[in-house]
PDB file of C-alpha atoms in Angstrom:
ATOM      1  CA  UNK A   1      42.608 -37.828  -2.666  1.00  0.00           C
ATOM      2  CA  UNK A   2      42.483 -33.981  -1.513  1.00  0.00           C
ATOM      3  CA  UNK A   3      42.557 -32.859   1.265  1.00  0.00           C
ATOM      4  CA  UNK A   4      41.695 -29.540   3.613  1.00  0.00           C
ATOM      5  CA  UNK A   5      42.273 -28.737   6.460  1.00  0.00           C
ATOM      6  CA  UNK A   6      40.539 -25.848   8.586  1.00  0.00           C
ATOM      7  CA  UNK A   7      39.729 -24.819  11.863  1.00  0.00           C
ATOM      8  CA  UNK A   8      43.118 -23.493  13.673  1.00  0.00           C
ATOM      9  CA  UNK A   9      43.465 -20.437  15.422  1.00  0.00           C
ATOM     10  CA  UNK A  10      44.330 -18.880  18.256  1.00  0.00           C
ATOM     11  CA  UNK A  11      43.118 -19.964  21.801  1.00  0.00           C
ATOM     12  CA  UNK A  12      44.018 -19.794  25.601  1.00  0.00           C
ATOM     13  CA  UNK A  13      45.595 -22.041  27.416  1.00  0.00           C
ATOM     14  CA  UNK A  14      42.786 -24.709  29.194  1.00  0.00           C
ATOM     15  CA  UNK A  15      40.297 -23.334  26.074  1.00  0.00           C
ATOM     16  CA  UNK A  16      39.521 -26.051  23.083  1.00  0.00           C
ATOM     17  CA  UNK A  17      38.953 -26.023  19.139  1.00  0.00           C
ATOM     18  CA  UNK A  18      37.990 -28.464  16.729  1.00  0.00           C
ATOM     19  CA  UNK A  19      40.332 -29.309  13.554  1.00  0.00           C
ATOM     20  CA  UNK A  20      38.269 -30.687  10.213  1.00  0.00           C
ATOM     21  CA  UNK A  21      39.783 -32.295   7.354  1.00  0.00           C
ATOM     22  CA  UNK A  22      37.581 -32.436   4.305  1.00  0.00           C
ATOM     23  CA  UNK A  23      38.308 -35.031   2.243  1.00  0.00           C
ATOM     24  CA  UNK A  24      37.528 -35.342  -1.911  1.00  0.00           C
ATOM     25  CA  UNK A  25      38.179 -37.975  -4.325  1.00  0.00           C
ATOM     26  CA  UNK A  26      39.154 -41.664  -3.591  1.00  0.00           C
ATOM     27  CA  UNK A  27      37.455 -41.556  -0.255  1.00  0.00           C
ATOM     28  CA  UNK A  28      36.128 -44.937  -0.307  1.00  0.00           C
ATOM     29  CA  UNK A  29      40.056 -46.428   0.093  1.00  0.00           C
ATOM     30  CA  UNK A  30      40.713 -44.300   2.804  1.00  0.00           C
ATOM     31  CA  UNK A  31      41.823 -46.816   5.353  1.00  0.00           C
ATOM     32  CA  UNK A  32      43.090 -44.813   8.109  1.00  0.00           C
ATOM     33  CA  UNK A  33      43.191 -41.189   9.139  1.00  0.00           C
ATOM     34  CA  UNK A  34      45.655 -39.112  11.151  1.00  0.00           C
ATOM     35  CA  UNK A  35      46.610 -35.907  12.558  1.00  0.00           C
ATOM     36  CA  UNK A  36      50.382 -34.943  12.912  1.00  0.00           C
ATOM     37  CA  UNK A  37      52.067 -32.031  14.219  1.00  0.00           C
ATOM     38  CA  UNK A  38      55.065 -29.845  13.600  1.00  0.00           C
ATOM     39  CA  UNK A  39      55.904 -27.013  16.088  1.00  0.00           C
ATOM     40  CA  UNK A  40      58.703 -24.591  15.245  1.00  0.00           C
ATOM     41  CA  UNK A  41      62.261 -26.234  15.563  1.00  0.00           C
ATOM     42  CA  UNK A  42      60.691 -29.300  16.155  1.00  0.00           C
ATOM     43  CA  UNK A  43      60.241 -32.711  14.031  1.00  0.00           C
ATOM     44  CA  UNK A  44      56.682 -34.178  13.058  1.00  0.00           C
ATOM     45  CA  UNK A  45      54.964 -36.017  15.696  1.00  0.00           C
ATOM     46  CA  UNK A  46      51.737 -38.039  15.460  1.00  0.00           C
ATOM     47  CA  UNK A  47      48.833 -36.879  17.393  1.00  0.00           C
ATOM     48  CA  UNK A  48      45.690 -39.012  16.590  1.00  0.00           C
ATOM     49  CA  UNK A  49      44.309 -41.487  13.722  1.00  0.00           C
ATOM     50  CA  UNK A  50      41.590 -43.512  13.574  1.00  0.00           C
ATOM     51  CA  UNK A  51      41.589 -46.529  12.148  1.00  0.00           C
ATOM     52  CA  UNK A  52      38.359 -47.569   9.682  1.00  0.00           C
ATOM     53  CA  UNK A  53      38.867 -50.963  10.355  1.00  0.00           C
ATOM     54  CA  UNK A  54      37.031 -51.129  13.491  1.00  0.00           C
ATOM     55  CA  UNK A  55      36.828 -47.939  14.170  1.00  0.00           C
ATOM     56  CA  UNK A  56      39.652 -47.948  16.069  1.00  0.00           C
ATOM     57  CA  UNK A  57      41.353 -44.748  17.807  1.00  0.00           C
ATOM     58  CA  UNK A  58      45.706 -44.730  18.519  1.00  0.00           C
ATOM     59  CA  UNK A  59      46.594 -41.628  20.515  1.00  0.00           C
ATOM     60  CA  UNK A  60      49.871 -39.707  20.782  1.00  0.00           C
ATOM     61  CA  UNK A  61      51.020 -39.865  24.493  1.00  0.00           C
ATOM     62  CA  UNK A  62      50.941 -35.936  24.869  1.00  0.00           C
ATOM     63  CA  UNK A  63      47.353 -35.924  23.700  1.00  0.00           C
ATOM     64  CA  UNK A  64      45.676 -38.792  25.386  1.00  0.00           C
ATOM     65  CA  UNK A  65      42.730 -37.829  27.660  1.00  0.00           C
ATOM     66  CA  UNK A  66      42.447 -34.104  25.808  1.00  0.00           C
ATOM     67  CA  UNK A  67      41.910 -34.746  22.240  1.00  0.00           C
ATOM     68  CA  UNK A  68      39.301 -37.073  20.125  1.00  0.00           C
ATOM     69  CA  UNK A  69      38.920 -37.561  16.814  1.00  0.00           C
ATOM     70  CA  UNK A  70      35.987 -38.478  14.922  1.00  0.00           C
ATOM     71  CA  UNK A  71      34.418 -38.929  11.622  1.00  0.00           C
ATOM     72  CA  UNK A  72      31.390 -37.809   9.588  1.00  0.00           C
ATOM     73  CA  UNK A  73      31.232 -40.276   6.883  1.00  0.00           C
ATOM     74  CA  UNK A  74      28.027 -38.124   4.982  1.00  0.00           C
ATOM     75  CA  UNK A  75      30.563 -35.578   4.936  1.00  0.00           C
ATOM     76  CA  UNK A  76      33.684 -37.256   4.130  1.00  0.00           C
ATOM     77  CA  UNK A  77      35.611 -34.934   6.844  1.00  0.00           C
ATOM     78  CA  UNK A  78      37.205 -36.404   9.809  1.00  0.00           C
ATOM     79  CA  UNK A  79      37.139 -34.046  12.897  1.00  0.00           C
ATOM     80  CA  UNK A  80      40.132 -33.808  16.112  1.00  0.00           C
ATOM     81  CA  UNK A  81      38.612 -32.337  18.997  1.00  0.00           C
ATOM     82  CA  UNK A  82      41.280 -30.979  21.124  1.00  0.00           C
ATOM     83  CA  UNK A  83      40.234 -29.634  24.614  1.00  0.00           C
ATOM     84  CA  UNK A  84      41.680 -28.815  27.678  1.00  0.00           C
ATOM     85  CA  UNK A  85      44.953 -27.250  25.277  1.00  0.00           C
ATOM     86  CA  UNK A  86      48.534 -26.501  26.576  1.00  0.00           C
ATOM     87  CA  UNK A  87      50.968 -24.028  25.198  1.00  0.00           C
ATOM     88  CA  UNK A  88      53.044 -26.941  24.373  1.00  0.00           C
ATOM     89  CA  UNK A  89      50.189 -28.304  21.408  1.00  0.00           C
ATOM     90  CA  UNK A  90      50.867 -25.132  19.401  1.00  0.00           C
ATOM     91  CA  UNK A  91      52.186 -26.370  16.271  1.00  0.00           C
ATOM     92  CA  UNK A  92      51.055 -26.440  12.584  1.00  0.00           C
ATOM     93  CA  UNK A  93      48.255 -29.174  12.259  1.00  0.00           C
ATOM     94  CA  UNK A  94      48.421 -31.651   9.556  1.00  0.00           C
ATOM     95  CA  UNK A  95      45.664 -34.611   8.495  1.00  0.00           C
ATOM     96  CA  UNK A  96      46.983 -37.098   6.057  1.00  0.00           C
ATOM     97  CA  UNK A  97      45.207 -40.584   5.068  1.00  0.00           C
ATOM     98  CA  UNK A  98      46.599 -44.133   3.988  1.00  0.00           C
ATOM     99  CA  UNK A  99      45.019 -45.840   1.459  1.00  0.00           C
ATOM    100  CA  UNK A 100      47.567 -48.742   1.021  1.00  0.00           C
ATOM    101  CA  UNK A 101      46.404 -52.203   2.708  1.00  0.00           C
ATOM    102  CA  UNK A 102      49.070 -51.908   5.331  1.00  0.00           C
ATOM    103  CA  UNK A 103      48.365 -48.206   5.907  1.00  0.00           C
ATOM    104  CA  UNK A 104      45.930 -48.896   9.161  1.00  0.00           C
ATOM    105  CA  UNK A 105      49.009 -51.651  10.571  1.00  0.00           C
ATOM    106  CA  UNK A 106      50.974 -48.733  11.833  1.00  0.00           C
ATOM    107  CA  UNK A 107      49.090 -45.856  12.269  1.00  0.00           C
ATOM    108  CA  UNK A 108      51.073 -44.008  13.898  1.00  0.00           C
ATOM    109  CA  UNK A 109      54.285 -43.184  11.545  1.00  0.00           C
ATOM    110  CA  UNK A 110      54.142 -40.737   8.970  1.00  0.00           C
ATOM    111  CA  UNK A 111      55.069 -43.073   5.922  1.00  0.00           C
ATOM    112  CA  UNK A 112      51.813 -44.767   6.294  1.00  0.00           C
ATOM    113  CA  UNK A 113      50.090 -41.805   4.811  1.00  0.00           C
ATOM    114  CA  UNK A 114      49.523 -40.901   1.173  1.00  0.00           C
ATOM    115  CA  UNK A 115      48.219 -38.104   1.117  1.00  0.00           C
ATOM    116  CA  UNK A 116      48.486 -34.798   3.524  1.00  0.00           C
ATOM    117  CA  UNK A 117      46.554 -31.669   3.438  1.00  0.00           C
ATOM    118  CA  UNK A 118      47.755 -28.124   3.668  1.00  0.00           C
ATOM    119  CA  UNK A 119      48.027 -27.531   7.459  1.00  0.00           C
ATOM    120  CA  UNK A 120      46.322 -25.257  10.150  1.00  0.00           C
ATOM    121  CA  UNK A 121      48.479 -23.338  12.743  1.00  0.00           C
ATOM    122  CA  UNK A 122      47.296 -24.299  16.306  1.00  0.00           C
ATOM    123  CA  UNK A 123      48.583 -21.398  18.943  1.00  0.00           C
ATOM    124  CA  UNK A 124      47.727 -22.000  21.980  1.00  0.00           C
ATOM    125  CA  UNK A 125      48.627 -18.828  24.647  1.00  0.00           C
ATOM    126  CA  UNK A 126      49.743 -19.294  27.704  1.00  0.00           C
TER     127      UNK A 126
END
């Protein structure tokens, strides 16, 4: 599976952008999707994943009630919607996918993933 990642830039504080990961290859396995973070200094952290299984969404803490995530299956790309952004979310932006069975049983740590795209720098201006 390959994946890219696009849509990160530079916005104000309060503003909102949308993240897509395009996705090529075995995307019929794809059992989960995610979004993790990594700001400067700072270790990975998860943001968002949804689950195919249900359709089922798992949200960072920092990010509940500002950012979504959805899919466009005709597409293949997965999209996270993040609105209402802080200084604090500016990090590099990273969408990885688990294809293993118990990929979509914990969703939410990064070894669940097999496969991550490049990354897209978030900055978010106070």
């Amino acid at each position: 599976v390959q994946l890219q990642a696009s849509g990160g830039g530079l916005e104000q504080a309060g503003g909102s952008l949308r993240l897509s990961c395009a996705a090529s290859g075995r995307t019929g396995s794809i059992v989960v999707t995610g979004w993790f973070r990594q700001a400067p200094g700072k270790d990975r952290e998860f943001v968002i994943a949804l689950r195919r299984r249900g359709a089922t969404t798992f949200y960072g803490d920092s990010v509940k009630g500002r950012f979504t995530i959805s899919r466009d299956n005709a597409k293949n790309t997965v999209y996270l919607q993040m609105n209402n952004l802080k200084p604090e979310d500016t990090a590099v932006y990273y969408c990885a996918v688990g294809l293993r069975s118990d990929s979509s049983s914990y969703p939410t740590v990064a070894i669940s993933y097999d496969y991550w795209g490049q990354g897209t720098l978030v900055t978010v201006s106070s």
